[in-house]
Short mmCIF file of N, CA, C and O in Angstrom, two decimals:
data_model
loop_
_atom_site.label_atom_id
_atom_site.label_comp_id
_atom_site.label_asym_id
_atom_site.label_seq_id
_atom_site.Cartn_x
_atom_site.Cartn_y
_atom_site.Cartn_z
N MET A 26 130.63 97.51 16.34
CA MET A 26 131.83 97.15 17.08
C MET A 26 132.56 98.41 17.53
O MET A 26 132.98 98.50 18.67
N ARG A 27 132.68 99.37 16.61
CA ARG A 27 133.36 100.62 16.98
C ARG A 27 132.55 101.39 18.01
O ARG A 27 133.10 102.00 18.91
N PHE A 28 131.23 101.38 17.82
CA PHE A 28 130.36 102.09 18.76
C PHE A 28 130.51 101.52 20.17
O PHE A 28 130.56 102.26 21.14
N THR A 29 130.60 100.20 20.27
CA THR A 29 130.76 99.56 21.57
C THR A 29 132.08 99.96 22.21
O THR A 29 132.15 100.24 23.40
N ALA A 30 133.13 100.00 21.40
CA ALA A 30 134.44 100.39 21.93
C ALA A 30 134.43 101.85 22.38
O ALA A 30 134.97 102.19 23.44
N LEU A 31 133.80 102.72 21.60
CA LEU A 31 133.72 104.13 21.98
C LEU A 31 132.87 104.30 23.25
O LEU A 31 133.19 105.12 24.12
N LEU A 32 131.81 103.53 23.35
CA LEU A 32 130.97 103.60 24.54
C LEU A 32 131.75 103.16 25.78
O LEU A 32 131.66 103.77 26.85
N LEU A 33 132.55 102.10 25.63
CA LEU A 33 133.37 101.64 26.74
C LEU A 33 134.40 102.69 27.14
O LEU A 33 134.59 102.96 28.33
N LEU A 34 135.04 103.32 26.16
CA LEU A 34 136.02 104.35 26.47
C LEU A 34 135.36 105.55 27.15
O LEU A 34 135.91 106.13 28.09
N ALA A 35 134.18 105.94 26.69
CA ALA A 35 133.48 107.06 27.30
C ALA A 35 133.11 106.74 28.75
O ALA A 35 133.20 107.59 29.64
N THR A 36 132.72 105.50 28.99
CA THR A 36 132.39 105.09 30.35
C THR A 36 133.61 105.15 31.25
O THR A 36 133.54 105.62 32.39
N LEU A 37 134.74 104.69 30.74
CA LEU A 37 135.97 104.74 31.53
C LEU A 37 136.40 106.17 31.83
O LEU A 37 136.82 106.48 32.95
N VAL A 38 136.29 107.05 30.83
CA VAL A 38 136.65 108.45 31.05
C VAL A 38 135.72 109.07 32.09
O VAL A 38 136.17 109.79 32.99
N GLY A 39 134.43 108.78 32.01
CA GLY A 39 133.49 109.30 33.00
C GLY A 39 133.81 108.81 34.40
O GLY A 39 133.72 109.56 35.38
N ALA A 40 134.17 107.54 34.51
CA ALA A 40 134.52 106.99 35.82
C ALA A 40 135.78 107.64 36.37
O ALA A 40 135.87 107.93 37.57
N LEU A 41 136.75 107.90 35.50
CA LEU A 41 137.97 108.56 35.96
C LEU A 41 137.70 109.98 36.42
O LEU A 41 138.26 110.45 37.42
N VAL A 42 136.84 110.70 35.71
CA VAL A 42 136.51 112.07 36.10
C VAL A 42 135.80 112.06 37.44
O VAL A 42 136.10 112.88 38.32
N CYS A 43 134.86 111.15 37.63
CA CYS A 43 134.15 111.07 38.92
C CYS A 43 135.10 110.69 40.04
O CYS A 43 135.01 111.21 41.15
N ALA A 44 136.02 109.80 39.77
CA ALA A 44 136.98 109.37 40.79
C ALA A 44 137.91 110.52 41.16
O ALA A 44 138.32 110.66 42.31
N GLN A 45 138.25 111.35 40.17
CA GLN A 45 139.14 112.47 40.44
C GLN A 45 138.44 113.52 41.30
O GLN A 45 139.05 114.16 42.14
N ASP A 46 137.13 113.69 41.09
CA ASP A 46 136.38 114.67 41.85
C ASP A 46 136.23 114.26 43.31
O ASP A 46 136.08 115.10 44.19
N THR A 47 136.26 112.98 43.57
CA THR A 47 136.10 112.49 44.94
C THR A 47 137.46 112.47 45.62
O THR A 47 138.38 111.83 45.17
N THR A 48 137.57 113.19 46.69
CA THR A 48 138.84 113.22 47.41
C THR A 48 138.82 112.21 48.53
O THR A 48 137.77 111.70 48.92
N THR A 49 139.97 111.95 49.06
CA THR A 49 140.04 110.98 50.16
C THR A 49 139.35 111.51 51.40
O THR A 49 138.81 110.75 52.19
N ASN A 50 139.35 112.84 51.59
CA ASN A 50 138.66 113.41 52.74
C ASN A 50 137.16 113.15 52.65
O ASN A 50 136.51 112.89 53.67
N ASP A 51 136.60 113.27 51.45
CA ASP A 51 135.18 113.00 51.28
C ASP A 51 134.86 111.55 51.58
O ASP A 51 133.84 111.24 52.20
N ILE A 52 135.72 110.66 51.14
CA ILE A 52 135.50 109.24 51.38
C ILE A 52 135.59 108.94 52.87
O ILE A 52 134.77 108.22 53.43
N GLN A 53 136.59 109.51 53.54
CA GLN A 53 136.74 109.29 54.97
C GLN A 53 135.57 109.87 55.74
O GLN A 53 135.08 109.26 56.70
N ALA A 54 135.09 111.02 55.34
CA ALA A 54 133.96 111.64 56.02
C ALA A 54 132.70 110.81 55.84
O ALA A 54 131.90 110.65 56.76
N ALA A 55 132.54 110.25 54.64
CA ALA A 55 131.35 109.45 54.38
C ALA A 55 131.37 108.16 55.18
O ALA A 55 130.33 107.70 55.67
N THR A 56 132.53 107.55 55.34
CA THR A 56 132.60 106.30 56.10
C THR A 56 132.57 106.53 57.60
O THR A 56 132.17 105.67 58.36
N ALA A 57 132.99 107.72 58.04
CA ALA A 57 133.02 108.00 59.47
C ALA A 57 131.68 108.49 60.00
O ALA A 57 131.51 108.62 61.20
N LYS A 58 130.73 108.80 59.12
CA LYS A 58 129.44 109.35 59.56
C LYS A 58 128.67 108.38 60.43
O LYS A 58 128.01 108.78 61.37
N SER A 59 128.72 107.12 60.11
CA SER A 59 127.97 106.18 60.93
C SER A 59 128.80 104.94 61.20
O SER A 59 129.53 104.46 60.35
N SER A 60 128.67 104.46 62.40
CA SER A 60 129.41 103.25 62.77
C SER A 60 128.80 102.03 62.09
O SER A 60 129.47 101.02 61.91
N LEU A 61 127.53 102.16 61.71
CA LEU A 61 126.87 101.06 61.00
C LEU A 61 127.53 100.80 59.66
O LEU A 61 127.81 99.65 59.31
N SER A 62 127.82 101.87 58.92
CA SER A 62 128.47 101.69 57.63
C SER A 62 129.87 101.12 57.80
O SER A 62 130.32 100.31 56.99
N GLN A 63 130.55 101.54 58.87
CA GLN A 63 131.90 101.02 59.13
C GLN A 63 131.85 99.53 59.42
O GLN A 63 132.67 98.76 58.91
N SER A 64 130.89 99.12 60.25
CA SER A 64 130.81 97.69 60.58
C SER A 64 130.39 96.88 59.34
O SER A 64 130.83 95.75 59.18
N MET A 65 129.55 97.46 58.49
CA MET A 65 129.16 96.76 57.27
C MET A 65 130.35 96.59 56.34
O MET A 65 130.51 95.55 55.70
N ILE A 66 131.20 97.61 56.28
CA ILE A 66 132.40 97.52 55.44
C ILE A 66 133.32 96.43 55.98
O ILE A 66 133.85 95.62 55.21
N GLU A 67 133.50 96.39 57.30
CA GLU A 67 134.35 95.36 57.88
C GLU A 67 133.80 93.97 57.62
O GLU A 67 134.54 93.05 57.29
N LYS A 68 132.48 93.84 57.76
CA LYS A 68 131.86 92.54 57.51
C LYS A 68 132.01 92.15 56.05
O LYS A 68 132.26 90.99 55.74
N SER A 69 131.87 93.11 55.16
CA SER A 69 132.01 92.78 53.74
C SER A 69 133.45 92.36 53.42
O SER A 69 133.67 91.46 52.61
N PHE A 70 134.42 93.01 54.07
CA PHE A 70 135.81 92.59 53.87
C PHE A 70 136.04 91.17 54.39
O PHE A 70 136.75 90.38 53.76
N LEU A 71 135.45 90.86 55.53
CA LEU A 71 135.60 89.51 56.08
C LEU A 71 134.96 88.47 55.16
O LEU A 71 135.52 87.40 54.91
N LEU A 72 133.76 88.80 54.67
CA LEU A 72 133.08 87.87 53.76
C LEU A 72 133.86 87.69 52.47
O LEU A 72 133.98 86.58 51.95
N ALA A 73 134.40 88.79 51.95
CA ALA A 73 135.19 88.70 50.73
C ALA A 73 136.45 87.87 50.97
O ALA A 73 136.85 87.08 50.11
N ASP A 74 137.07 88.03 52.13
CA ASP A 74 138.26 87.26 52.47
C ASP A 74 137.94 85.77 52.53
O ASP A 74 138.68 84.93 51.99
N LYS A 75 136.81 85.43 53.16
CA LYS A 75 136.41 84.02 53.23
C LYS A 75 136.11 83.47 51.84
O LYS A 75 136.45 82.33 51.53
N ALA A 76 135.46 84.28 51.01
CA ALA A 76 135.13 83.83 49.66
C ALA A 76 136.40 83.58 48.85
O ALA A 76 136.50 82.58 48.13
N PHE A 77 137.38 84.48 48.97
CA PHE A 77 138.63 84.28 48.25
C PHE A 77 139.40 83.07 48.76
O PHE A 77 140.03 82.35 47.98
N ASP A 78 139.35 82.84 50.09
CA ASP A 78 140.01 81.65 50.63
C ASP A 78 139.36 80.38 50.09
O ASP A 78 140.05 79.44 49.71
N GLY A 79 138.04 80.37 50.04
CA GLY A 79 137.33 79.21 49.49
C GLY A 79 137.65 79.00 48.02
O GLY A 79 137.86 77.87 47.57
N ALA A 80 137.70 80.09 47.28
CA ALA A 80 138.02 79.99 45.85
C ALA A 80 139.45 79.50 45.66
O ALA A 80 139.73 78.72 44.75
N GLU A 81 140.35 79.95 46.51
CA GLU A 81 141.75 79.52 46.41
C GLU A 81 141.87 78.03 46.70
O GLU A 81 142.60 77.30 46.01
N ASP A 82 141.14 77.56 47.70
CA ASP A 82 141.15 76.13 48.02
C ASP A 82 140.62 75.30 46.86
O ASP A 82 141.20 74.27 46.49
N LYS A 83 139.53 75.76 46.27
CA LYS A 83 138.95 75.04 45.12
C LYS A 83 139.92 75.04 43.95
O LYS A 83 140.08 74.04 43.26
N ALA A 84 140.58 76.17 43.71
CA ALA A 84 141.53 76.25 42.61
C ALA A 84 142.70 75.29 42.84
O ALA A 84 143.15 74.62 41.91
N ASN A 85 143.19 75.23 44.09
CA ASN A 85 144.28 74.30 44.39
C ASN A 85 143.86 72.85 44.18
O ASN A 85 144.64 72.03 43.68
N GLU A 86 142.61 72.53 44.56
CA GLU A 86 142.11 71.17 44.34
C GLU A 86 142.06 70.86 42.84
O GLU A 86 142.44 69.77 42.42
N ARG A 87 141.59 71.82 42.05
CA ARG A 87 141.49 71.60 40.60
C ARG A 87 142.87 71.45 39.98
O ARG A 87 143.07 70.67 39.05
N ILE A 88 143.84 72.19 40.49
CA ILE A 88 145.21 72.08 39.98
C ILE A 88 145.75 70.69 40.28
O ILE A 88 146.38 70.05 39.43
N GLN A 89 145.53 70.20 41.49
CA GLN A 89 145.98 68.86 41.85
C GLN A 89 145.29 67.80 40.99
O GLN A 89 145.93 66.85 40.54
N ASP A 90 143.98 67.98 40.74
CA ASP A 90 143.27 67.04 39.87
C ASP A 90 143.86 67.04 38.47
O ASP A 90 144.02 65.99 37.85
N GLY A 91 144.20 68.23 37.98
CA GLY A 91 144.79 68.33 36.65
C GLY A 91 146.15 67.66 36.59
O GLY A 91 146.49 67.00 35.60
N LYS A 92 146.95 67.82 37.64
CA LYS A 92 148.27 67.18 37.67
C LYS A 92 148.12 65.65 37.68
O LYS A 92 148.86 64.95 36.98
N GLN A 93 147.18 65.16 38.48
CA GLN A 93 146.96 63.71 38.52
C GLN A 93 146.47 63.19 37.17
O GLN A 93 146.89 62.12 36.72
N LEU A 94 145.62 63.96 36.51
CA LEU A 94 145.14 63.56 35.19
C LEU A 94 146.28 63.52 34.19
O LEU A 94 146.39 62.58 33.39
N ALA A 95 147.15 64.51 34.23
CA ALA A 95 148.29 64.56 33.31
C ALA A 95 149.24 63.39 33.56
O ALA A 95 149.75 62.77 32.62
N GLU A 96 149.49 63.09 34.84
CA GLU A 96 150.37 61.96 35.16
C GLU A 96 149.76 60.65 34.70
O GLU A 96 150.45 59.79 34.16
N GLY A 97 148.45 60.49 34.92
CA GLY A 97 147.77 59.28 34.47
C GLY A 97 147.79 59.15 32.96
O GLY A 97 147.98 58.05 32.43
N ALA A 98 147.64 60.25 32.26
CA ALA A 98 147.67 60.23 30.80
C ALA A 98 149.08 59.86 30.31
O ALA A 98 149.22 59.10 29.36
N ALA A 99 150.11 60.38 30.96
CA ALA A 99 151.48 60.05 30.57
C ALA A 99 151.77 58.57 30.79
O ALA A 99 152.39 57.91 29.93
N ASP A 100 151.30 58.03 31.91
CA ASP A 100 151.48 56.60 32.16
C ASP A 100 150.74 55.76 31.12
O ASP A 100 151.27 54.78 30.61
N PHE A 101 149.53 56.17 30.80
CA PHE A 101 148.74 55.45 29.80
C PHE A 101 149.43 55.46 28.44
O PHE A 101 149.50 54.43 27.77
N ILE A 102 149.97 56.60 28.05
CA ILE A 102 150.64 56.70 26.76
C ILE A 102 151.88 55.83 26.73
O ILE A 102 152.16 55.14 25.73
N GLN A 103 152.64 55.80 27.82
CA GLN A 103 153.83 54.96 27.84
C GLN A 103 153.47 53.48 27.79
O GLN A 103 154.12 52.70 27.08
N LYS A 104 152.43 53.08 28.50
CA LYS A 104 152.00 51.68 28.44
C LYS A 104 151.51 51.32 27.04
O LYS A 104 151.81 50.24 26.52
N LEU A 105 150.75 52.23 26.45
CA LEU A 105 150.25 51.99 25.10
C LEU A 105 151.39 51.91 24.09
O LEU A 105 151.38 51.06 23.19
N ARG A 106 152.39 52.74 24.27
CA ARG A 106 153.55 52.73 23.38
C ARG A 106 154.30 51.39 23.50
O ARG A 106 154.73 50.81 22.52
N LYS A 107 154.43 50.89 24.75
CA LYS A 107 155.11 49.60 24.95
C LYS A 107 154.32 48.47 24.30
O LYS A 107 154.90 47.56 23.72
N ILE A 108 153.00 48.55 24.40
CA ILE A 108 152.17 47.49 23.82
C ILE A 108 152.22 47.53 22.30
O ILE A 108 152.40 46.51 21.63
N LEU A 109 152.09 48.73 21.73
CA LEU A 109 152.01 48.85 20.27
C LEU A 109 153.37 48.70 19.60
O LEU A 109 153.45 48.24 18.45
N LEU A 110 154.43 49.09 20.25
CA LEU A 110 155.75 49.05 19.64
C LEU A 110 156.59 47.87 20.14
O LEU A 110 157.81 47.91 20.07
N ASP A 111 155.95 46.83 20.61
CA ASP A 111 156.64 45.64 21.09
C ASP A 111 157.28 44.93 19.90
O ASP A 111 156.61 44.55 18.94
N PRO A 112 158.62 44.76 19.90
CA PRO A 112 159.29 44.15 18.76
C PRO A 112 158.89 42.69 18.53
O PRO A 112 159.00 42.17 17.42
N ARG A 113 158.41 42.01 19.54
CA ARG A 113 158.01 40.61 19.37
C ARG A 113 156.79 40.50 18.44
O ARG A 113 156.59 39.48 17.81
N LYS A 114 155.98 41.54 18.40
CA LYS A 114 154.81 41.50 17.54
C LYS A 114 155.17 41.61 16.07
O LYS A 114 154.42 41.21 15.21
N PHE A 115 156.33 42.19 15.79
CA PHE A 115 156.75 42.35 14.40
C PHE A 115 157.74 41.27 13.95
O PHE A 115 158.39 41.42 12.94
N GLY A 116 157.88 40.22 14.74
CA GLY A 116 158.81 39.14 14.42
C GLY A 116 158.43 38.42 13.13
O GLY A 116 159.29 37.92 12.41
N PHE A 117 157.18 38.34 12.80
CA PHE A 117 156.75 37.63 11.60
C PHE A 117 157.16 38.36 10.33
O PHE A 117 157.19 37.78 9.25
N LEU A 118 157.54 39.63 10.43
CA LEU A 118 157.94 40.39 9.25
C LEU A 118 159.37 40.05 8.81
O LEU A 118 159.75 40.32 7.68
N SER A 119 160.16 39.46 9.69
CA SER A 119 161.56 39.15 9.35
C SER A 119 161.72 37.79 8.72
O SER A 119 162.80 37.25 8.67
N ILE A 120 160.67 37.22 8.24
CA ILE A 120 160.72 35.89 7.63
C ILE A 120 161.48 35.93 6.34
O ILE A 120 161.49 36.74 5.54
#
């Protein structure tokens, strides 16, 4: 367990060192070298945007389903409470 945590920390430190070595000028130069890479980046952003929109729609649907389920459960509990706690059913106890 400790070894795994140390390995994770070492990986994070290595990533930070590599990120620090890379300057924004290097990144800009690498992306500006070819228009193909630029168009691929734009396409990947568009695809990611569509994927997030789809995921957001699905999440909203699931939230609505959950709300309907909760409302239905609350109605069921109230109906069950009325049925089980009906004072007319306990009338025979007052004899």
